Coordinates of C-alpha atoms in Angstrom, one line a residue:
X14 CA 0.0 0.0 0.0
X15 CA 1.1 3.6 -0.4
X16 CA 2.8 5.5 2.4
X17 CA -0.3 7.0 3.8
X18 CA -1.3 7.3 7.4
X19 CA -2.3 4.2 9.4
X20 CA -4.2 4.6 12.7
X21 CA -3.7 1.7 15.0
X22 CA -6.7 1.3 17.3
X23 CA -10.5 1.5 16.8
X24 CA -11.5 3.1 20.1
X25 CA -13.1 6.5 20.3
X26 CA -9.8 8.4 19.9
X27 CA -8.5 6.2 17.1
X28 CA -11.7 6.4 15.0
X29 CA -12.0 10.2 15.6
X30 CA -8.4 10.6 14.5
X31 CA -9.0 8.6 11.3
X32 CA -12.2 10.5 10.5
X33 CA -10.6 13.9 11.2
X34 CA -7.7 13.0 8.9
X35 CA -10.1 11.9 6.1
X36 CA -12.2 15.0 6.5
X37 CA -8.9 17.0 5.8
X38 CA -8.3 14.9 2.7
X39 CA -5.4 12.9 4.1
X40 CA -5.0 9.2 2.9
X41 CA -5.7 7.2 6.1
X42 CA -6.5 3.6 7.1
X43 CA -7.6 2.0 10.3
X44 CA -5.7 -1.0 11.6
X45 CA -7.7 -2.8 14.3
X46 CA -9.9 -5.8 14.9
X47 CA -13.4 -5.3 13.5
X48 CA -15.7 -3.4 15.8
X49 CA -19.4 -4.1 15.9
X50 CA -21.3 -2.2 18.6
X51 CA -25.0 -2.8 18.4
X52 CA -27.5 -0.2 19.8
X53 CA -28.0 -0.7 23.5
X54 CA -31.4 -1.9 24.8
X55 CA -33.7 1.0 25.8
X56 CA -33.5 0.4 29.6
X57 CA -29.8 -0.6 29.7
X58 CA -27.0 2.0 29.9
X59 CA -23.3 1.1 29.2
X60 CA -21.3 1.1 32.5
X61 CA -18.7 3.5 31.1
X62 CA -19.8 7.0 30.4
X63 CA -17.9 10.2 29.5
X64 CA -18.4 13.8 30.3
X65 CA -17.8 15.5 26.9
X66 CA -16.7 19.1 27.1
X67 CA -18.0 21.9 24.7
X68 CA -14.7 21.6 22.8
X69 CA -15.2 17.9 22.3
X70 CA -18.8 18.5 21.3
X71 CA -17.8 21.0 18.7
X72 CA -15.1 18.5 17.3
X73 CA -17.6 15.7 17.1
X74 CA -20.1 18.0 15.4
X75 CA -17.4 19.0 12.9
X76 CA -16.9 15.3 12.2
X77 CA -20.6 15.0 11.5
X78 CA -21.4 12.5 14.2
X79 CA -22.8 14.6 17.0
X80 CA -26.3 14.7 15.6
X81 CA -26.1 11.0 15.0
X82 CA -25.8 10.3 18.7
X83 CA -29.2 9.5 20.2
X84 CA -30.3 12.6 22.1
X85 CA -32.6 10.6 24.4
X86 CA -29.5 8.7 25.7
X87 CA -27.5 11.8 26.6
X88 CA -27.8 14.0 29.7
X89 CA -26.6 17.6 29.5
X90 CA -24.8 18.9 32.6
X91 CA -26.0 22.4 33.6
X92 CA -24.4 22.7 37.0
X93 CA -21.7 21.1 39.1
X94 CA -21.4 20.8 42.9
X95 CA -18.0 20.1 44.3
X96 CA -17.9 19.3 48.0
X97 CA -14.8 19.0 50.3
X98 CA -14.5 16.8 53.3
X99 CA -15.7 19.5 55.7
X100 CA -17.6 22.7 54.9
X101 CA -15.8 23.6 51.7
X102 CA -17.9 23.6 48.5
X103 CA -18.0 25.1 45.0
X104 CA -21.0 25.4 42.7
X105 CA -20.4 26.0 39.0
X106 CA -23.2 26.7 36.5
X107 CA -23.3 27.0 32.8
X108 CA -24.8 30.5 32.9
X109 CA -21.8 31.8 34.9
X110 CA -19.8 31.5 31.7
X111 CA -22.7 32.2 29.3
X112 CA -22.6 28.6 28.0
X113 CA -25.6 26.5 27.2
X114 CA -24.2 23.5 29.1
X115 CA -21.0 22.6 31.0
X116 CA -20.8 19.1 29.5
X117 CA -22.8 16.2 28.1
X118 CA -22.8 12.7 29.7
X119 CA -22.7 10.1 26.9
X120 CA -22.2 6.4 26.9
X121 CA -18.9 5.1 25.5
X122 CA -20.6 2.5 23.4
X123 CA -22.8 5.0 21.7
X124 CA -19.9 7.2 20.7
X125 CA -18.0 4.1 19.4
X126 CA -21.0 2.8 17.5
X127 CA -21.6 6.1 15.7
X128 CA -17.9 6.7 14.9
X129 CA -17.5 3.2 13.5
X130 CA -20.5 3.8 11.2
X131 CA -19.1 7.1 10.1
X132 CA -15.7 5.6 9.3
X133 CA -17.2 2.9 7.2
X134 CA -19.5 5.3 5.4
X135 CA -16.6 7.6 4.6
X136 CA -14.9 4.7 2.8
X137 CA -11.8 4.7 5.0
X138 CA -10.0 1.4 4.6
X139 CA -10.3 -0.8 7.7
X140 CA -7.7 -3.5 8.0
X141 CA -9.1 -6.1 10.4
X142 CA -5.8 -7.1 12.0
X143 CA -3.7 -5.9 14.9
X144 CA -0.3 -4.1 15.2
X145 CA 2.4 -6.2 16.9
X146 CA 5.6 -4.6 15.6
X147 CA 7.1 -1.6 14.0
X148 CA 10.4 -1.2 12.1
X149 CA 11.5 1.8 10.1
X150 CA 8.1 2.8 8.7
X151 CA 6.8 -0.7 8.5
X152 CA 3.9 -2.0 10.6
X153 CA 4.0 -5.7 11.4
X154 CA 0.6 -7.3 12.1
X155 CA -0.7 -10.2 14.0
X156 CA -1.7 -11.9 10.8
X157 CA 1.8 -11.6 9.3
X158 CA 1.2 -8.7 7.1
X159 CA 3.7 -5.8 6.6
X160 CA 2.2 -2.4 6.0
X161 CA 4.2 0.6 4.9
X162 CA 3.1 3.7 6.7
X163 CA 4.2 7.3 6.2
X164 CA 2.8 8.0 9.7
X165 CA 1.7 5.4 12.2
X166 CA -0.7 6.7 14.8
X167 CA -0.8 4.9 18.1
X168 CA -4.4 5.2 19.4
X169 CA -4.3 1.7 20.7
X170 CA -4.9 2.2 24.4
X171 CA -2.9 2.4 27.6
X172 CA -1.0 -0.8 26.8
X173 CA -0.2 0.5 23.2
X174 CA 1.6 -2.2 21.2
X175 CA 2.8 0.4 18.7
X176 CA 4.3 2.5 21.5
X177 CA 6.2 -0.5 22.8
X178 CA 7.3 -1.6 19.3
X179 CA 8.5 1.8 18.3
X180 CA 10.5 2.1 21.6
X181 CA 8.8 5.3 22.8
X182 CA 9.5 6.2 26.4
X183 CA 6.6 5.6 28.8
X184 CA 6.2 6.2 32.5
X185 CA 3.5 4.9 34.7
X186 CA 2.8 5.5 38.4
X187 CA 0.0 3.6 40.2
X188 CA -2.3 5.5 42.6
X189 CA -3.1 2.5 44.8
X190 CA -6.7 3.2 44.0
X191 CA -9.5 1.6 42.0
X192 CA -12.1 3.4 39.8
X193 CA -15.4 1.8 40.7
X194 CA -18.2 2.5 38.3
X195 CA -21.9 1.6 38.3
X196 CA -25.3 3.2 37.6
X197 CA -27.7 4.1 40.4
X198 CA -31.5 4.6 40.6
X199 CA -32.2 7.6 42.8
X200 CA -35.2 8.8 44.8
X201 CA -34.7 12.5 44.0
X202 CA -34.0 14.2 40.6
X203 CA -30.5 15.4 39.7
X204 CA -31.7 18.4 37.7
X205 CA -28.8 18.1 35.3
X206 CA -26.3 18.5 38.1
X207 CA -23.0 16.6 38.4
X208 CA -22.0 16.1 42.0
X209 CA -18.5 15.4 43.4
X210 CA -17.2 14.8 46.9
X211 CA -13.5 15.0 47.7
X212 CA -12.6 12.9 50.8
X213 CA -9.7 11.2 52.3
X214 CA -11.2 7.9 51.2
X215 CA -11.3 8.9 47.6
X216 CA -13.2 11.0 45.1
X217 CA -16.9 10.2 44.4
X218 CA -18.7 11.6 41.4
X219 CA -22.4 11.2 40.6
X220 CA -23.1 12.1 37.0
X221 CA -26.6 12.8 35.6
X222 CA -28.1 10.2 33.2
X223 CA -31.4 10.2 31.5
X224 CA -34.4 9.1 33.6
X225 CA -35.7 5.6 33.1
X226 CA -39.1 4.2 33.8
X227 CA -37.9 3.6 37.4
X228 CA -37.2 7.3 37.9
X229 CA -34.0 9.4 38.1
X230 CA -30.7 7.8 37.3
X231 CA -27.0 8.8 37.9
X232 CA -23.7 7.2 37.0
X233 CA -21.2 6.7 39.9
X234 CA -17.5 7.0 39.5
X235 CA -15.7 6.5 42.8
X236 CA -11.9 6.6 43.0
X237 CA -11.6 4.4 46.0
X238 CA -8.5 3.2 48.0
X239 CA -7.5 -0.2 46.5
X240 CA -8.0 -2.2 49.7
X241 CA -11.4 -0.7 50.3
X242 CA -12.4 -1.3 46.7
X243 CA -11.2 -4.9 46.7
X244 CA -13.2 -5.6 49.9
X245 CA -16.4 -4.2 48.4
X246 CA -15.9 -6.0 45.1
X247 CA -15.4 -9.3 46.9
X248 CA -18.8 -9.2 48.6
X249 CA -21.8 -11.2 47.4
X250 CA -24.0 -9.0 45.0
X251 CA -26.8 -8.3 47.5
X252 CA -24.5 -7.4 50.4
X253 CA -22.3 -5.3 48.0
X254 CA -25.4 -3.3 46.9
X255 CA -26.5 -2.8 50.5
X256 CA -23.1 -1.6 51.7
X257 CA -22.6 0.7 48.7
X258 CA -26.0 2.2 49.2
X259 CA -25.3 2.9 52.8
X260 CA -21.9 4.3 52.1
X261 CA -23.2 6.7 49.4
X262 CA -26.0 7.9 51.7
X263 CA -23.4 8.8 54.3
X264 CA -21.1 10.6 51.9
X265 CA -23.8 12.5 50.0
X266 CA -25.9 13.3 53.1
X267 CA -29.0 12.0 51.2
X268 CA -28.5 14.6 48.4
X269 CA -30.4 12.3 46.0
X270 CA -32.3 10.3 48.6
X271 CA -31.7 6.6 48.6
X272 CA -29.6 5.4 45.7
X273 CA -29.6 1.8 44.5
X274 CA -27.4 0.0 42.0
X275 CA -29.2 -1.0 38.7
X276 CA -26.2 -2.7 37.0
X277 CA -23.1 -4.5 38.3
X278 CA -20.1 -2.9 39.9
X279 CA -17.0 -2.6 37.7
X280 CA -13.5 -1.6 38.7
X281 CA -10.2 -0.6 37.1
X282 CA -6.9 0.3 38.6
X283 CA -5.9 4.0 38.4
X284 CA -2.5 5.3 37.1
X285 CA -1.0 8.6 36.1
X286 CA 0.9 8.0 32.9
X287 CA 2.7 9.9 30.2
X288 CA 4.7 8.9 27.2
X289 CA 7.0 10.3 24.5
X290 CA 4.3 11.4 22.1
X291 CA 6.3 11.4 18.8
X292 CA 9.2 9.8 17.0
X293 CA 10.0 9.8 13.3
X294 CA 7.0 8.3 11.6
X295 CA 5.1 7.7 14.8
X296 CA 2.6 9.8 16.9
X297 CA 0.6 8.7 20.0
X298 CA -2.8 9.9 21.0
X299 CA -5.3 9.3 23.8
X300 CA -4.5 6.7 26.5
X301 CA -1.4 5.6 24.5
X302 CA 0.1 9.0 25.1
X303 CA -1.2 10.0 28.6
X304 CA -3.6 9.0 31.4
X305 CA -4.7 11.3 34.2
X306 CA -6.7 10.8 37.4
X307 CA -10.4 10.5 36.5
X308 CA -11.5 13.0 39.2
X309 CA -11.9 15.8 36.6
X310 CA -13.4 13.5 34.0
X311 CA -11.1 14.9 31.3
X312 CA -9.3 11.8 29.9
X313 CA -11.4 11.4 26.8
X314 CA -11.5 15.2 26.2
X315 CA -7.7 15.2 26.2
X316 CA -7.7 12.3 23.7
X317 CA -10.1 14.1 21.4
X318 CA -8.0 17.2 21.6
X319 CA -5.1 15.1 20.5
X320 CA -7.1 13.8 17.5
X321 CA -8.1 17.2 16.4
X322 CA -4.7 18.7 16.8
X323 CA -2.8 15.9 15.0
X324 CA -5.2 15.9 12.1
X325 CA -5.0 19.7 11.7
X326 CA -1.3 19.9 12.0
X327 CA -0.6 17.0 9.6
X328 CA -3.0 18.5 7.1
X329 CA -1.4 21.9 7.3
X330 CA 2.2 20.7 6.8
X331 CA 4.3 22.0 4.0
X332 CA 3.8 20.2 0.7
X333 CA 7.4 18.9 0.7
X334 CA 7.1 17.2 4.1
X335 CA 5.6 13.8 4.7
X336 CA 3.0 13.2 7.4
X337 CA 5.6 11.4 9.6
X338 CA 8.2 14.2 9.3
X339 CA 9.6 14.7 12.8
X340 CA 9.3 18.5 12.4
X341 CA 5.6 18.2 11.7
X342 CA 5.1 15.8 14.6
X343 CA 7.0 18.0 17.0
X344 CA 4.4 20.8 16.2
X345 CA 1.7 18.4 17.4
X346 CA 3.7 17.5 20.5
X347 CA 4.1 21.2 21.4
X348 CA 0.5 21.9 20.7
X349 CA -0.6 19.3 23.2
X350 CA 2.1 19.7 25.8
X351 CA 0.5 22.5 27.8
X352 CA -3.1 21.2 28.1
X353 CA -1.9 17.7 28.9
X354 CA 0.6 18.8 31.5
X355 CA -1.8 21.3 33.1
X356 CA -4.5 18.6 33.5
X357 CA -2.0 16.1 34.9
X358 CA -0.7 18.7 37.4
X359 CA -4.2 19.7 38.5
X360 CA -5.7 16.2 38.9
X361 CA -2.6 14.8 40.6
X362 CA -2.3 17.8 42.9
X363 CA -6.0 17.6 43.9
X364 CA -5.7 13.9 44.5
X365 CA -2.6 14.4 46.8
X366 CA -4.2 17.3 48.6
X367 CA -7.3 15.5 49.5
X368 CA -5.5 12.2 50.3
X369 CA -3.5 14.0 53.0
X370 CA -5.1 13.4 56.5
X371 CA -3.3 16.3 58.3
X372 CA -5.3 19.1 59.9
X373 CA -3.5 21.9 58.1
X374 CA -4.1 20.3 54.7
X375 CA -7.8 19.8 55.5
X376 CA -8.2 23.4 56.6
X377 CA -6.4 24.6 53.5
X378 CA -8.4 22.6 50.9
X379 CA -11.8 23.5 52.4
X380 CA -10.9 27.2 52.9
X381 CA -9.7 27.3 49.3
X382 CA -13.0 25.9 48.1
X383 CA -15.0 28.5 50.1
X384 CA -12.8 31.2 48.6
X385 CA -13.3 30.0 45.0
X386 CA -17.0 29.7 45.5
X387 CA -17.1 33.4 46.5
X388 CA -15.2 34.6 43.4
X389 CA -17.4 34.6 40.2
X390 CA -14.4 35.6 38.0
X391 CA -12.4 32.5 39.2
X392 CA -15.4 30.2 38.7
X393 CA -15.8 31.6 35.2
X394 CA -12.2 30.9 34.4
X395 CA -12.5 27.4 35.7
X396 CA -15.4 26.7 33.5
X397 CA -13.6 28.2 30.5
X398 CA -10.5 26.0 31.1
X399 CA -12.6 22.9 31.5
X400 CA -14.4 23.6 28.3
X401 CA -11.3 23.3 26.2
X402 CA -9.9 20.0 24.8

């Protein structure tokens, strides 16, 4: 094949990167196992959901897939409540920054399904194989094929085979915490409000989801200490549900009344990771390039920001440079360095601040939240920063 661009990975970031490149008239193919994501049953919601920022929404609209997402399965976020572990609290609303919404909560499976349909309808070649090696511009696949690539894009996840094969530096630090996710039925409506509690036993987020025939529904993301998470996961299902319901009622002080699990409890270990994003002929995007603590819900937004920046910079390169030219790829690296580093520092710093059990740190973090809540200009700045990819 010609020396075009090959995107390794068919997750959200990989498919969005391929579609963005194709929209900018770049020759691109997808290298990944076939992805078939059927529409979800009406009453069932995928356990993994994402909070898409306005910047991500605009990017997906540019790709032509935003309007294809089922509106009835999305929940706009109009306000956010952030609670400390004492009397500190911050409330952010969309109207404070003159925005229609702060974010949209969307199921991962719906985004993947619509992106996969768009990629196929766009005529982008999809090679149903898997990258297992890379040597001097040649991708080696699980099926034994050798594919010449002017640029190989690693959007193949946190364990990226392309990153390893290309020898890109990668650093990973575990948090000794587990992200626990489930969906909950609630007694009281959420009114489009995302709620978050920072405590010394982790960070709890309750994200609005569309109501079901049972009533209001929210998605839980709890970054729990590993030992506490493992103990909860080891319980029989009924006891697990009872204990989680009691614990959430204590943390939230009954903010949504009684909450009850309506799907199983899922868990994944948490890390902070960053990698060398580029090398001659290779660029990384999404989880292959970086992972941050999920407390700000910005992981996918960073990945979609990678996809948009990479496609734009590659398409705008000088005619005499190939897509894998290191000077071109370093422009991409520079464009993403500040937003990725800023988000890593903020999320890691907040995690460490609230994990500290000392009295001075407790006073500082709650006093800081009270100060922010009293400063409309600071709140507006926070909303604007969070709105970017």
